[in-house]
CSV table of C-alpha atoms and ligand atoms in Angstrom, one decimal:
chain,number,residue,atom,x,y,z
A,1,UNK,CA,23.5,220.8,116.2
A,2,UNK,CA,26.2,218.2,116.5
A,3,UNK,CA,23.8,215.5,115.4
A,4,UNK,CA,23.0,217.5,112.3
A,5,UNK,CA,26.7,218.0,111.5
A,6,UNK,CA,27.3,214.3,111.8
A,7,UNK,CA,24.4,213.3,109.6
A,8,UNK,CA,25.5,215.9,107.0
A,9,UNK,CA,29.0,214.4,107.1
A,10,UNK,CA,27.6,210.9,106.8
A,11,UNK,CA,25.5,212.0,103.8
A,12,UNK,CA,28.5,213.6,102.1
A,13,UNK,CA,30.5,210.5,102.7
A,14,UNK,CA,27.9,208.3,101.2
A,15,UNK,CA,27.5,210.6,98.2
A,16,UNK,CA,31.3,210.4,97.7
A,17,UNK,CA,31.3,206.6,98.1
A,18,UNK,CA,28.3,206.2,95.8
A,19,UNK,CA,29.9,208.3,93.2
A,20,UNK,CA,33.1,206.3,93.6
A,21,UNK,CA,35.0,209.5,94.1
A,22,UNK,CA,38.5,208.4,94.8
A,23,UNK,CA,40.6,210.8,92.9
A,24,UNK,CA,40.9,208.6,89.8
A,25,UNK,CA,38.1,208.1,87.2
A,26,UNK,CA,35.0,206.9,89.0
A,27,UNK,CA,33.1,203.8,88.0
A,28,UNK,CA,30.1,205.9,87.1
A,29,UNK,CA,32.1,207.9,84.6
A,30,UNK,CA,33.6,205.0,82.8
A,31,UNK,CA,31.9,204.5,79.4
A,32,UNK,CA,32.0,201.6,77.0
A,33,UNK,CA,34.1,203.5,74.4
A,34,UNK,CA,36.6,204.6,77.0
A,35,UNK,CA,36.9,201.3,78.8
A,36,UNK,CA,37.5,199.4,75.6
A,37,UNK,CA,39.7,202.0,74.0
A,38,UNK,CA,42.7,200.4,72.3
A,39,UNK,CA,40.9,197.0,72.2
A,40,UNK,CA,38.0,197.4,69.8
A,41,UNK,CA,35.3,199.8,68.8
A,42,UNK,CA,32.1,199.7,70.8
A,43,UNK,CA,29.0,200.2,68.7
A,44,UNK,CA,25.2,200.3,68.9
A,45,UNK,CA,22.4,200.1,66.4
A,46,UNK,CA,20.1,203.1,66.0
A,47,UNK,CA,16.6,203.2,64.7
A,48,UNK,CA,15.0,206.0,62.7
A,49,UNK,CA,13.0,207.5,65.6
A,50,UNK,CA,16.3,207.9,67.6
A,51,UNK,CA,18.0,209.5,64.6
A,52,UNK,CA,15.1,211.8,64.0
A,53,UNK,CA,15.6,213.1,67.6
A,54,UNK,CA,12.4,211.5,69.1
A,55,UNK,CA,14.3,209.7,71.8
A,56,UNK,CA,16.9,212.1,73.1
A,57,UNK,CA,17.9,209.9,76.1
A,58,UNK,CA,18.8,207.0,73.8
A,59,UNK,CA,20.9,209.4,71.7
A,60,UNK,CA,22.6,210.7,74.8
A,61,UNK,CA,23.6,207.1,75.7
A,62,UNK,CA,24.8,206.5,72.1
A,63,UNK,CA,27.0,209.6,72.1
A,64,UNK,CA,28.4,209.0,75.5
A,65,UNK,CA,29.1,205.3,75.3
A,66,UNK,CA,29.7,204.3,71.7
A,67,UNK,CA,32.1,205.2,68.9
A,68,UNK,CA,30.5,203.2,66.2
A,69,UNK,CA,26.9,203.0,64.9
A,70,UNK,CA,24.9,201.0,62.5
A,71,UNK,CA,21.4,201.6,61.2
A,72,UNK,CA,18.9,199.0,62.5
A,73,UNK,CA,16.7,199.1,59.4
A,74,UNK,CA,16.9,202.2,57.2
A,75,UNK,CA,19.7,201.0,54.9
A,76,UNK,CA,18.0,197.6,54.2
A,77,UNK,CA,16.8,197.2,50.6
A,78,UNK,CA,13.0,197.3,51.4
A,79,UNK,CA,13.5,200.7,53.0
A,80,UNK,CA,16.2,202.3,50.9
A,81,UNK,CA,15.3,200.9,47.5
A,82,UNK,CA,11.6,200.0,47.7
A,83,UNK,CA,11.0,200.3,43.9
A,84,UNK,CA,13.3,199.8,41.0
A,85,UNK,CA,13.5,203.5,40.3
A,86,UNK,CA,13.0,204.8,43.8
A,87,UNK,CA,15.7,205.2,46.3
A,88,UNK,CA,14.6,206.6,49.7
A,89,UNK,CA,17.6,208.5,51.1
A,90,UNK,CA,16.1,210.7,53.9
A,91,UNK,CA,16.6,208.3,56.8
A,92,UNK,CA,19.9,206.9,55.7
A,93,UNK,CA,21.3,210.4,55.0
A,94,UNK,CA,20.2,211.5,58.5
A,95,UNK,CA,21.8,208.5,60.0
A,96,UNK,CA,25.2,209.1,58.2
A,97,UNK,CA,25.0,212.8,59.0
A,98,UNK,CA,24.3,212.1,62.7
A,99,UNK,CA,27.3,209.8,62.9
A,100,UNK,CA,29.6,212.2,61.1
A,101,UNK,CA,28.6,215.0,63.3
A,102,UNK,CA,29.5,212.9,66.3
A,103,UNK,CA,32.8,211.5,64.9
A,104,UNK,CA,31.5,207.9,64.9
A,105,UNK,CA,32.6,205.0,62.9
A,106,UNK,CA,29.8,204.0,60.5
A,107,UNK,CA,28.7,200.6,59.4
A,108,UNK,CA,26.3,200.2,56.5
A,109,UNK,CA,23.8,197.3,57.0
A,110,UNK,CA,23.1,195.5,54.7
A,111,UNK,CA,23.4,195.3,50.9
A,112,UNK,CA,22.5,191.7,49.9
A,113,UNK,CA,20.2,189.6,52.1
A,114,UNK,CA,17.3,187.2,51.7
A,115,UNK,CA,15.3,189.1,54.3
A,116,UNK,CA,13.9,192.6,54.0
A,117,UNK,CA,14.8,192.6,50.3
A,118,UNK,CA,12.4,194.7,48.2
A,119,UNK,CA,10.0,192.2,46.4
A,120,UNK,CA,10.5,193.9,43.0
A,121,UNK,CA,14.2,192.9,42.8
A,122,UNK,CA,13.6,189.2,41.9
A,123,UNK,CA,10.7,189.5,39.4
A,124,UNK,CA,9.7,191.0,36.1
A,125,UNK,CA,6.4,192.8,35.4
A,126,UNK,CA,4.6,189.4,35.0
A,127,UNK,CA,5.8,188.3,38.4
A,128,UNK,CA,8.2,185.7,37.0
A,129,UNK,CA,11.8,185.4,38.1
A,130,UNK,CA,14.1,187.7,36.2
A,131,UNK,CA,17.0,186.2,34.3
A,132,UNK,CA,20.5,185.8,35.9
A,133,UNK,CA,21.9,188.7,33.9
A,134,UNK,CA,19.0,191.0,34.9
A,135,UNK,CA,19.4,190.2,38.6
A,136,UNK,CA,23.1,190.7,38.4
A,137,UNK,CA,22.5,194.1,36.8
A,138,UNK,CA,19.9,195.0,39.4
A,139,UNK,CA,22.2,193.9,42.3
A,140,UNK,CA,25.0,196.0,40.8
A,141,UNK,CA,22.8,199.0,40.5
A,142,UNK,CA,21.5,198.6,44.1
A,143,UNK,CA,25.0,198.2,45.6
A,144,UNK,CA,26.8,200.8,43.5
A,145,UNK,CA,24.1,203.5,43.9
A,146,UNK,CA,24.1,203.1,47.7
A,147,UNK,CA,27.8,202.5,48.3
A,148,UNK,CA,28.6,205.2,45.8
A,149,UNK,CA,26.4,207.8,47.6
A,150,UNK,CA,28.2,207.2,50.9
A,151,UNK,CA,31.7,206.8,49.4
A,152,UNK,CA,34.3,207.9,51.8
A,153,UNK,CA,31.7,208.3,54.6
A,154,UNK,CA,30.5,204.8,55.5
A,155,UNK,CA,33.6,203.0,56.9
A,156,UNK,CA,32.4,199.4,56.4
A,157,UNK,CA,29.6,197.6,54.7
A,158,UNK,CA,27.8,194.3,55.6
A,159,UNK,CA,27.9,193.3,52.0
A,160,UNK,CA,26.3,189.9,52.3
A,161,UNK,CA,24.2,188.9,55.2
A,162,UNK,CA,23.2,185.3,56.2
A,163,UNK,CA,24.1,183.3,53.1
A,164,UNK,CA,25.0,180.0,54.9
A,165,UNK,CA,22.6,177.6,56.6
A,166,UNK,CA,23.1,175.9,60.0
A,167,UNK,CA,24.5,172.7,58.3
A,168,UNK,CA,27.1,174.7,56.4
A,169,UNK,CA,25.4,174.5,53.1
A,170,UNK,CA,24.5,177.6,51.0
A,171,UNK,CA,21.2,179.2,51.7
A,172,UNK,CA,19.0,178.6,48.7
A,173,UNK,CA,17.8,182.3,48.6
A,174,UNK,CA,16.5,183.9,45.5
A,175,UNK,CA,20.0,185.4,45.0
A,176,UNK,CA,21.4,181.9,45.0
A,177,UNK,CA,18.7,180.4,42.9
A,178,UNK,CA,18.8,182.9,40.2
A,179,UNK,CA,22.5,183.9,40.0
A,180,UNK,CA,24.1,180.9,41.6
A,181,UNK,CA,26.9,180.9,44.2
A,182,UNK,CA,28.8,183.7,42.3
A,183,UNK,CA,26.4,186.2,43.6
A,184,UNK,CA,28.5,186.6,46.7
A,185,UNK,CA,31.8,187.4,44.9
A,186,UNK,CA,29.9,189.7,42.5
A,187,UNK,CA,28.4,191.6,45.4
A,188,UNK,CA,31.8,192.1,47.0
A,189,UNK,CA,33.3,193.2,43.7
A,190,UNK,CA,30.5,195.7,43.0
A,191,UNK,CA,30.9,197.1,46.5
A,192,UNK,CA,34.7,197.4,46.1
A,193,UNK,CA,34.4,199.2,42.8
A,194,UNK,CA,32.0,201.7,44.3
A,195,UNK,CA,34.2,202.5,47.3
A,196,UNK,CA,37.7,200.9,47.2
A,197,UNK,CA,38.5,202.3,50.6
A,198,UNK,CA,35.5,201.0,52.5
A,199,UNK,CA,35.8,197.8,54.5
A,200,UNK,CA,33.7,194.9,53.3
A,201,UNK,CA,32.2,192.3,55.6
A,202,UNK,CA,30.4,189.0,55.5
A,203,UNK,CA,27.8,188.9,58.4
A,204,UNK,CA,25.9,185.9,59.8
A,205,UNK,CA,24.1,184.5,62.8
A,206,UNK,CA,24.6,181.2,64.6
A,207,UNK,CA,28.3,181.2,63.7
A,208,UNK,CA,29.1,179.4,67.0
A,209,UNK,CA,27.6,176.2,65.4
A,210,UNK,CA,30.5,174.1,64.1
A,211,UNK,CA,28.9,173.2,60.7
A,212,UNK,CA,27.9,176.8,60.0
A,213,UNK,CA,31.3,178.1,61.1
A,214,UNK,CA,33.0,175.6,58.7
A,215,UNK,CA,30.6,176.7,55.9
A,216,UNK,CA,31.5,180.3,56.4
A,217,UNK,CA,35.2,179.5,56.7
A,218,UNK,CA,35.1,177.7,53.3
A,219,UNK,CA,33.1,180.5,51.7
A,220,UNK,CA,35.4,183.3,52.8
A,221,UNK,CA,38.6,181.2,52.1
A,222,UNK,CA,37.3,180.6,48.6
A,223,UNK,CA,36.6,184.3,48.1
A,224,UNK,CA,40.0,185.3,49.4
A,225,UNK,CA,41.7,182.7,47.2
A,226,UNK,CA,40.0,184.3,44.2
A,227,UNK,CA,41.3,187.7,45.2
A,228,UNK,CA,38.0,189.0,46.3
A,229,UNK,CA,38.4,191.8,49.0
A,230,UNK,CA,36.8,190.6,52.2
A,231,UNK,CA,38.0,192.6,55.2
A,232,UNK,CA,36.0,191.0,58.0
A,233,UNK,CA,33.5,188.5,59.2
A,234,UNK,CA,30.7,189.7,61.5
A,235,UNK,CA,29.4,187.2,64.0
A,236,UNK,CA,25.9,188.3,64.9
A,237,UNK,CA,25.7,188.1,68.7
A,238,UNK,CA,22.1,187.2,69.1
A,239,UNK,CA,22.7,185.1,72.2
A,240,UNK,CA,20.2,183.1,74.2
A,241,UNK,CA,20.2,182.7,78.0
A,242,UNK,CA,21.9,179.3,77.8
A,243,UNK,CA,23.2,178.9,74.2
A,244,UNK,CA,25.7,179.2,72.6
A,245,UNK,CA,28.5,178.3,75.1
A,246,UNK,CA,31.1,181.0,75.3
A,247,UNK,CA,33.7,178.4,74.3
A,248,UNK,CA,31.8,177.6,71.1
A,249,UNK,CA,31.9,181.2,70.0
A,250,UNK,CA,35.5,181.4,71.0
A,251,UNK,CA,36.4,178.4,68.8
A,252,UNK,CA,34.6,180.1,65.9
A,253,UNK,CA,36.5,183.4,66.4
A,254,UNK,CA,39.8,181.5,66.4
A,255,UNK,CA,39.0,179.5,63.3
A,256,UNK,CA,37.6,182.4,61.3
A,257,UNK,CA,40.4,184.8,62.2
A,258,UNK,CA,42.9,182.3,61.0
A,259,UNK,CA,41.8,183.4,57.5
A,260,UNK,CA,43.6,186.7,58.2
A,261,UNK,CA,40.4,188.7,58.3
A,262,UNK,CA,39.1,190.9,61.1
A,263,UNK,CA,36.4,189.6,63.4
A,264,UNK,CA,33.5,191.7,64.6
A,265,UNK,CA,30.8,190.8,67.1
A,266,UNK,CA,27.8,192.4,65.5
A,267,UNK,CA,24.2,192.6,66.7
A,268,UNK,CA,24.9,191.7,70.3
A,269,UNK,CA,21.9,191.1,72.5
A,270,UNK,CA,21.0,188.3,74.9
A,271,UNK,CA,17.4,187.1,75.1
A,272,UNK,CA,16.3,186.2,78.6
A,273,UNK,CA,12.8,185.0,78.0
A,274,UNK,CA,12.3,181.3,76.9
A,275,UNK,CA,13.2,180.4,73.4
A,276,UNK,CA,10.3,178.7,71.6
A,277,UNK,CA,12.3,176.5,69.3
A,278,UNK,CA,15.1,173.9,69.2
A,279,UNK,CA,16.9,175.8,66.5
A,280,UNK,CA,19.5,178.5,67.2
A,281,UNK,CA,18.6,181.1,64.6
A,282,UNK,CA,18.1,184.8,64.0
A,283,UNK,CA,15.8,184.2,61.0
A,284,UNK,CA,13.7,187.3,61.1
A,285,UNK,CA,10.6,185.7,59.5
A,286,UNK,CA,10.0,183.4,62.6
A,287,UNK,CA,6.8,184.2,64.3
A,288,UNK,CA,5.4,182.2,67.3
A,289,UNK,CA,2.3,182.9,69.2
A,290,UNK,CA,2.4,184.8,72.5
A,291,UNK,CA,1.6,182.9,75.7
A,292,UNK,CA,2.3,183.6,79.4
A,293,UNK,CA,4.7,180.7,79.6
A,294,UNK,CA,6.9,182.5,77.0
A,295,UNK,CA,6.6,185.9,78.7
A,296,UNK,CA,7.5,185.1,82.4
A,297,UNK,CA,9.2,188.4,83.3
A,298,UNK,CA,6.6,191.0,82.3
A,299,UNK,CA,6.5,192.2,86.0
A,300,UNK,CA,10.3,192.3,86.2
A,301,UNK,CA,13.4,190.1,86.3
A,302,UNK,CA,14.1,188.1,89.5
A,303,UNK,CA,17.5,189.0,91.0
A,304,UNK,CA,18.8,185.4,90.6
A,305,UNK,CA,18.1,185.5,86.9
A,306,UNK,CA,19.6,189.0,86.6
A,307,UNK,CA,22.8,187.8,88.2
A,308,UNK,CA,23.1,184.9,85.8
A,309,UNK,CA,22.6,187.3,82.8
A,310,UNK,CA,25.3,189.6,84.1
A,311,UNK,CA,27.7,186.7,84.7
A,312,UNK,CA,27.1,185.4,81.2
A,313,UNK,CA,27.6,188.8,79.7
A,314,UNK,CA,30.8,189.3,81.7
A,315,UNK,CA,32.1,185.9,80.5
A,316,UNK,CA,31.5,186.8,76.9
A,317,UNK,CA,33.3,190.2,77.3
A,318,UNK,CA,36.2,188.5,79.1
A,319,UNK,CA,36.5,186.2,76.1
A,320,UNK,CA,36.3,189.1,73.6
A,321,UNK,CA,39.0,190.9,75.6
A,322,UNK,CA,41.2,187.8,75.5
A,323,UNK,CA,40.9,187.9,71.7
A,324,UNK,CA,41.0,191.7,71.3
A,325,UNK,CA,43.8,191.4,68.7
A,326,UNK,CA,41.5,189.6,66.4
A,327,UNK,CA,38.3,191.6,67.1
A,328,UNK,CA,37.9,195.1,65.7
A,329,UNK,CA,34.4,195.9,66.9
A,330,UNK,CA,31.6,194.8,69.3
A,331,UNK,CA,28.2,196.3,68.4
A,332,UNK,CA,25.0,196.0,70.5
A,333,UNK,CA,21.8,195.5,68.5
A,334,UNK,CA,19.9,198.5,70.0
A,335,UNK,CA,20.5,201.0,72.8
A,336,UNK,CA,18.3,199.8,75.6
A,337,UNK,CA,15.9,197.0,76.6
A,338,UNK,CA,12.8,199.1,75.8
A,339,UNK,CA,13.2,199.2,72.1
A,340,UNK,CA,15.1,196.0,71.4
A,341,UNK,CA,13.7,193.9,68.5
A,342,UNK,CA,13.9,191.0,71.0
A,343,UNK,CA,10.6,192.1,72.7
A,344,UNK,CA,8.8,191.3,69.4
A,345,UNK,CA,10.9,188.6,67.9
A,346,UNK,CA,10.3,185.7,67.5
A,347,UNK,CA,7.1,186.3,69.6
A,348,UNK,CA,5.5,189.7,69.5
A,349,UNK,CA,4.7,191.7,72.7
A,350,UNK,CA,7.1,190.1,75.3
A,351,UNK,CA,9.2,191.8,77.9
A,352,UNK,CA,12.8,190.9,77.4
A,353,UNK,CA,16.0,192.2,78.9
A,354,UNK,CA,18.6,191.7,76.2
A,355,UNK,CA,20.9,194.8,76.5
A,356,UNK,CA,23.0,196.5,79.1
A,357,UNK,CA,20.9,199.7,79.4
A,358,UNK,CA,17.5,199.3,81.0
A,359,UNK,CA,14.1,200.7,80.0
A,360,UNK,CA,14.8,203.9,82.1
A,361,UNK,CA,17.9,204.6,80.1
A,362,UNK,CA,20.1,203.6,83.1
A,363,UNK,CA,23.2,201.5,82.7
A,364,UNK,CA,22.6,198.2,84.4
A,365,UNK,CA,24.0,197.3,87.8
A,366,UNK,CA,27.1,195.2,87.4
A,367,UNK,CA,28.1,196.7,84.0
A,368,UNK,CA,30.7,198.8,85.7
A,369,UNK,CA,32.5,195.6,86.6
A,370,UNK,CA,32.7,194.7,82.8
A,371,UNK,CA,34.0,198.2,82.1
A,372,UNK,CA,36.6,198.0,84.9
A,373,UNK,CA,37.7,194.6,83.6
A,374,UNK,CA,38.3,196.1,80.2
A,375,UNK,CA,40.1,199.2,81.4
A,376,UNK,CA,42.4,197.2,83.6
A,377,UNK,CA,42.8,194.3,81.2
A,378,UNK,CA,46.6,194.5,80.6
A,379,UNK,CA,47.3,195.2,84.2
A,380,UNK,CA,45.6,192.0,85.3
A,381,UNK,CA,47.1,189.7,82.7
B,401,LIG,C1,16.0,193.2,62.7
B,401,LIG,C2,15.5,194.5,63.2
B,401,LIG,O1,16.1,194.7,64.5
B,401,LIG,C3,14.0,194.6,63.3
B,401,LIG,O2,13.6,195.9,63.7
B,401,LIG,C4,13.4,194.2,62.0
B,401,LIG,O3,12.0,194.2,62.1
B,401,LIG,C5,13.9,192.9,61.5
B,401,LIG,O4,15.3,192.9,61.5
B,401,LIG,N1,19.8,189.9,61.7
B,401,LIG,C6,20.1,191.1,61.1
B,401,LIG,C7,19.3,192.3,61.4
B,401,LIG,O5,21.0,191.2,60.3
B,401,LIG,O6,19.2,193.2,60.4
B,401,LIG,C8,18.0,192.0,62.0
B,401,LIG,O7,17.4,193.2,62.5
B,401,LIG,C9,18.1,191.0,63.1
B,401,LIG,C10,18.7,189.7,62.6
């Protein structure tokens, strides 16, 4: 009897200890949005299956932990405007309605981009490039129809995505080739006309590289000098296991925020599996062949590697917190490891571990330390 009582007491004690029950808010209860409250918004990207209700556990995480959402694909041109006269609204409407119902900040992604553009946009019926005037007209119609539809509902738009190359030069996309460099200011102007209240962003990857950061700095400074409304710069956080250095991204945040615009860490994920190229890029058209060497963790992640990942993630969040006055939002690119695009890019069919929720929809071990650090940030400064 006594023995039973003691083991019952021990069980109760360990339950209390495990749940961190100490009278104050327990570690388990701490969520991203609460921990970072007053610092910056915490966001996640949602895919159409999740929005359609086919992955309720992912949606549960999104509602519990995040106060900002972005659509992973359904607002991109090839999806939302596949033909000149066809706009496909169903998925984007459902995404916006979901976010509104849950009082979430909404980011529209993305209006003008070289990837996932609908093929019709650049050519006439003979397959030849359209004229400059025609492409400007088509771009205007594209932007204003979409931004206009969600006027007052979408809080901010990634107006132009990935216009600068790694060496700081302008990407010679079809937009650039046909319209010339003015396509960017025109895109921002058209978006502003359609919803003067919406925030307008420039978004790009690899911004920790010096030459690229300088190119983006010059681009945005030039736009601001011309009176173009640019509210923020999104630094895509597609990190690798070893690059970029935290200090490299920090330098870019400092430099770009000196323009007086908000900084956002967008598309945050960290690939753990080997990177098959020398180039730091998030160019979605890359496609390398799958081999075992590039998929070493299909049976699981060794503890030592896991620890390094968590340390690196913690270091990034510490740096983001240090600059929280410059940063308005940090958004993960996906909810959990299982459906991250990283499993299929730039090599299809790998097992990667890029996010902070695992394949079983559990918050990863050690994330609570990041959340505690955020919650107690001021206290510890
Ligand atoms: C990715 C999506 O996650 C994939 O599902 C899709 O197949 C390709 O695009 N930069 C961006 C994002 O701005 O839109 C890209 O998203 C990742 C790189």
